[in-house]
Amino acid sequence: MVWIYHQYSGELYHNDRLVDRGYSGKGTHKNNPASESVRGKGPIPRGRYTIGGYTNSKGPMAIILEPCDCNNMYGRNLFRIHGDSREHPGEASEGCIIVGPNARREIISSVDRDLVVE
């Protein structure tokens, strides 16, 4: 099955089950589909992504997302799924998807590697 992330609400679903509520984007651009083209502030652009491996580049379990060539990325790149800032909660995203550690563990351990951002 595919993972689904709702850009406007921050909800992450897998197999029609709500896994977590997070966010993507910063400030007034957070979870705002009209801002998906705003570099460094808007939410992750809508489209299809392949879930790759993970690194610790943005904290523990930062999951790499590879966009489909069919997506309009607005010149944006390097999207991840990672955790929130401890010092500034709610401000960790420049477009990455922010969810908790349990959701990230579930994504990493899943055989499903497709993410659709709606």
PDB file of C-alpha atoms in Angstrom:
ATOM      1  CA  MET A   1       0.000   0.000   0.000  1.00  0.00           C
ATOM      2  CA  VAL A   2       0.986   3.604  -0.424  1.00  0.00           C
ATOM      3  CA  TRP A   3       1.717   6.173   2.275  1.00  0.00           C
ATOM      4  CA  ILE A   4      -0.393   9.332   1.975  1.00  0.00           C
ATOM      5  CA  TYR A   5       0.499  12.721   3.447  1.00  0.00           C
ATOM      6  CA  HIS A   6      -2.131  15.473   3.401  1.00  0.00           C
ATOM      7  CA  GLN A   7      -0.328  18.746   2.771  1.00  0.00           C
ATOM      8  CA  TYR A   8      -3.160  20.906   4.172  1.00  0.00           C
ATOM      9  CA  SER A   9      -3.592  19.045   7.483  1.00  0.00           C
ATOM     10  CA  GLY A  10      -0.267  17.347   8.190  1.00  0.00           C
ATOM     11  CA  GLU A  11      -1.965  13.965   8.481  1.00  0.00           C
ATOM     12  CA  LEU A  12       0.032  10.883   7.480  1.00  0.00           C
ATOM     13  CA  TYR A  13      -1.886   7.742   6.520  1.00  0.00           C
ATOM     14  CA  HIS A  14      -0.885   4.165   5.744  1.00  0.00           C
ATOM     15  CA  ASN A  15      -3.437   1.554   4.695  1.00  0.00           C
ATOM     16  CA  ASP A  16      -6.255   4.059   5.409  1.00  0.00           C
ATOM     17  CA  ARG A  17      -5.073   4.383   9.027  1.00  0.00           C
ATOM     18  CA  LEU A  18      -4.000   7.695  10.529  1.00  0.00           C
ATOM     19  CA  VAL A  19      -0.389   7.176  11.626  1.00  0.00           C
ATOM     20  CA  ASP A  20       0.489  10.669  12.855  1.00  0.00           C
ATOM     21  CA  ARG A  21      -0.265  14.373  12.544  1.00  0.00           C
ATOM     22  CA  GLY A  22       2.689  16.538  11.707  1.00  0.00           C
ATOM     23  CA  TYR A  23       3.422  19.530   9.543  1.00  0.00           C
ATOM     24  CA  SER A  24       5.378  20.767   6.557  1.00  0.00           C
ATOM     25  CA  GLY A  25       6.523  24.327   6.014  1.00  0.00           C
ATOM     26  CA  LYS A  26       7.228  27.302   8.219  1.00  0.00           C
ATOM     27  CA  GLY A  27       5.220  30.187   9.680  1.00  0.00           C
ATOM     28  CA  THR A  28       2.223  31.284   7.606  1.00  0.00           C
ATOM     29  CA  HIS A  29       3.298  28.801   4.913  1.00  0.00           C
ATOM     30  CA  LYS A  30       2.937  25.766   7.217  1.00  0.00           C
ATOM     31  CA  ASN A  31       0.498  23.197   5.762  1.00  0.00           C
ATOM     32  CA  ASN A  32      -0.540  25.816   3.177  1.00  0.00           C
ATOM     33  CA  PRO A  33      -0.895  24.259  -0.308  1.00  0.00           C
ATOM     34  CA  ALA A  34      -0.798  27.721  -1.941  1.00  0.00           C
ATOM     35  CA  SER A  35       2.786  28.074  -0.657  1.00  0.00           C
ATOM     36  CA  GLU A  36       4.240  24.825  -2.015  1.00  0.00           C
ATOM     37  CA  SER A  37       6.393  26.798  -4.472  1.00  0.00           C
ATOM     38  CA  VAL A  38       7.971  28.997  -1.756  1.00  0.00           C
ATOM     39  CA  ARG A  39      11.556  27.825  -1.284  1.00  0.00           C
ATOM     40  CA  GLY A  40      12.622  27.289   2.333  1.00  0.00           C
ATOM     41  CA  LYS A  41       9.162  28.036   3.752  1.00  0.00           C
ATOM     42  CA  GLY A  42       6.373  26.292   1.846  1.00  0.00           C
ATOM     43  CA  PRO A  43       5.206  22.717   2.445  1.00  0.00           C
ATOM     44  CA  ILE A  44       6.501  19.789   0.437  1.00  0.00           C
ATOM     45  CA  PRO A  45       5.084  19.988  -3.112  1.00  0.00           C
ATOM     46  CA  ARG A  46       2.200  17.692  -4.015  1.00  0.00           C
ATOM     47  CA  GLY A  47       3.079  14.606  -6.009  1.00  0.00           C
ATOM     48  CA  ARG A  48       4.680  11.187  -5.761  1.00  0.00           C
ATOM     49  CA  TYR A  49       7.867  10.333  -3.872  1.00  0.00           C
ATOM     50  CA  THR A  50       9.926   7.220  -3.277  1.00  0.00           C
ATOM     51  CA  ILE A  51      10.848   6.612   0.344  1.00  0.00           C
ATOM     52  CA  GLY A  52      14.573   5.946   0.494  1.00  0.00           C
ATOM     53  CA  GLY A  53      16.937   5.131   3.308  1.00  0.00           C
ATOM     54  CA  TYR A  54      17.516   7.304   6.312  1.00  0.00           C
ATOM     55  CA  THR A  55      20.333   9.397   7.747  1.00  0.00           C
ATOM     56  CA  ASN A  56      20.927  11.501  10.828  1.00  0.00           C
ATOM     57  CA  SER A  57      21.349  14.685   8.769  1.00  0.00           C
ATOM     58  CA  LYS A  58      18.305  16.352  10.316  1.00  0.00           C
ATOM     59  CA  GLY A  59      18.323  14.452  13.605  1.00  0.00           C
ATOM     60  CA  PRO A  60      17.656  10.763  14.233  1.00  0.00           C
ATOM     61  CA  MET A  61      15.892   8.842  11.467  1.00  0.00           C
ATOM     62  CA  ALA A  62      15.723  11.543   8.784  1.00  0.00           C
ATOM     63  CA  ILE A  63      14.075   9.651   5.911  1.00  0.00           C
ATOM     64  CA  ILE A  64      15.158  10.551   2.382  1.00  0.00           C
ATOM     65  CA  LEU A  65      12.409  11.318  -0.165  1.00  0.00           C
ATOM     66  CA  GLU A  66      13.103  11.088  -3.896  1.00  0.00           C
ATOM     67  CA  PRO A  67      10.556  13.002  -6.009  1.00  0.00           C
ATOM     68  CA  CYS A  68       9.027  11.510  -9.132  1.00  0.00           C
ATOM     69  CA  ASP A  69      10.178  13.176 -12.353  1.00  0.00           C
ATOM     70  CA  CYS A  70       6.484  13.896 -12.963  1.00  0.00           C
ATOM     71  CA  ASN A  71       6.279  16.274  -9.941  1.00  0.00           C
ATOM     72  CA  ASN A  72       6.511  20.047 -10.240  1.00  0.00           C
ATOM     73  CA  MET A  73       9.197  20.688  -7.617  1.00  0.00           C
ATOM     74  CA  TYR A  74       9.491  24.455  -8.269  1.00  0.00           C
ATOM     75  CA  GLY A  75      13.281  24.127  -8.184  1.00  0.00           C
ATOM     76  CA  ARG A  76      13.140  22.739  -4.630  1.00  0.00           C
ATOM     77  CA  ASN A  77      14.961  19.600  -3.455  1.00  0.00           C
ATOM     78  CA  LEU A  78      16.412  17.612  -0.532  1.00  0.00           C
ATOM     79  CA  PHE A  79      13.090  16.735   1.086  1.00  0.00           C
ATOM     80  CA  ARG A  80      13.067  14.482   4.135  1.00  0.00           C
ATOM     81  CA  ILE A  81      10.725  13.159   6.790  1.00  0.00           C
ATOM     82  CA  HIS A  82      12.279  14.048  10.134  1.00  0.00           C
ATOM     83  CA  GLY A  83      11.552  15.045  13.719  1.00  0.00           C
ATOM     84  CA  ASP A  84      10.693  18.399  15.228  1.00  0.00           C
ATOM     85  CA  SER A  85      13.054  20.877  16.872  1.00  0.00           C
ATOM     86  CA  ARG A  86      13.348  20.513  20.636  1.00  0.00           C
ATOM     87  CA  GLU A  87      14.395  24.147  21.060  1.00  0.00           C
ATOM     88  CA  HIS A  88      11.794  25.597  18.669  1.00  0.00           C
ATOM     89  CA  PRO A  89       8.869  23.150  18.354  1.00  0.00           C
ATOM     90  CA  GLY A  90       6.788  23.718  15.244  1.00  0.00           C
ATOM     91  CA  GLU A  91       9.627  25.484  13.417  1.00  0.00           C
ATOM     92  CA  ALA A  92      11.795  22.615  12.127  1.00  0.00           C
ATOM     93  CA  SER A  93      10.475  22.458   8.565  1.00  0.00           C
ATOM     94  CA  GLU A  94      11.672  24.323   5.502  1.00  0.00           C
ATOM     95  CA  GLY A  95       9.460  22.008   3.454  1.00  0.00           C
ATOM     96  CA  CYS A  96      10.287  18.626   4.970  1.00  0.00           C
ATOM     97  CA  ILE A  97       7.545  16.534   6.569  1.00  0.00           C
ATOM     98  CA  ILE A  98       7.794  16.602  10.366  1.00  0.00           C
ATOM     99  CA  VAL A  99       6.363  13.644  12.297  1.00  0.00           C
ATOM    100  CA  GLY A 100       7.218  11.877  15.538  1.00  0.00           C
ATOM    101  CA  PRO A 101       9.719   9.055  16.061  1.00  0.00           C
ATOM    102  CA  ASN A 102       7.106   6.276  16.162  1.00  0.00           C
ATOM    103  CA  ALA A 103       5.786   7.265  12.729  1.00  0.00           C
ATOM    104  CA  ARG A 104       9.325   7.425  11.331  1.00  0.00           C
ATOM    105  CA  ARG A 105      10.125   3.970  12.740  1.00  0.00           C
ATOM    106  CA  GLU A 106       6.961   2.618  11.117  1.00  0.00           C
ATOM    107  CA  ILE A 107       7.909   4.134   7.749  1.00  0.00           C
ATOM    108  CA  ILE A 108      11.457   2.761   7.953  1.00  0.00           C
ATOM    109  CA  SER A 109      10.269  -0.753   8.828  1.00  0.00           C
ATOM    110  CA  SER A 110       7.516  -0.808   6.172  1.00  0.00           C
ATOM    111  CA  VAL A 111       7.970  -2.583   2.843  1.00  0.00           C
ATOM    112  CA  ASP A 112       5.875   0.152   1.201  1.00  0.00           C
ATOM    113  CA  ARG A 113       8.176   2.719  -0.420  1.00  0.00           C
ATOM    114  CA  ASP A 114       5.659   4.999  -2.181  1.00  0.00           C
ATOM    115  CA  LEU A 115       4.476   8.291  -0.706  1.00  0.00           C
ATOM    116  CA  VAL A 116       1.761  10.448  -2.243  1.00  0.00           C
ATOM    117  CA  VAL A 117       1.508  14.048  -1.075  1.00  0.00           C
ATOM    118  CA  GLU A 118      -2.004  15.401  -1.650  1.00  0.00           C
TER     119      GLU A 118
END
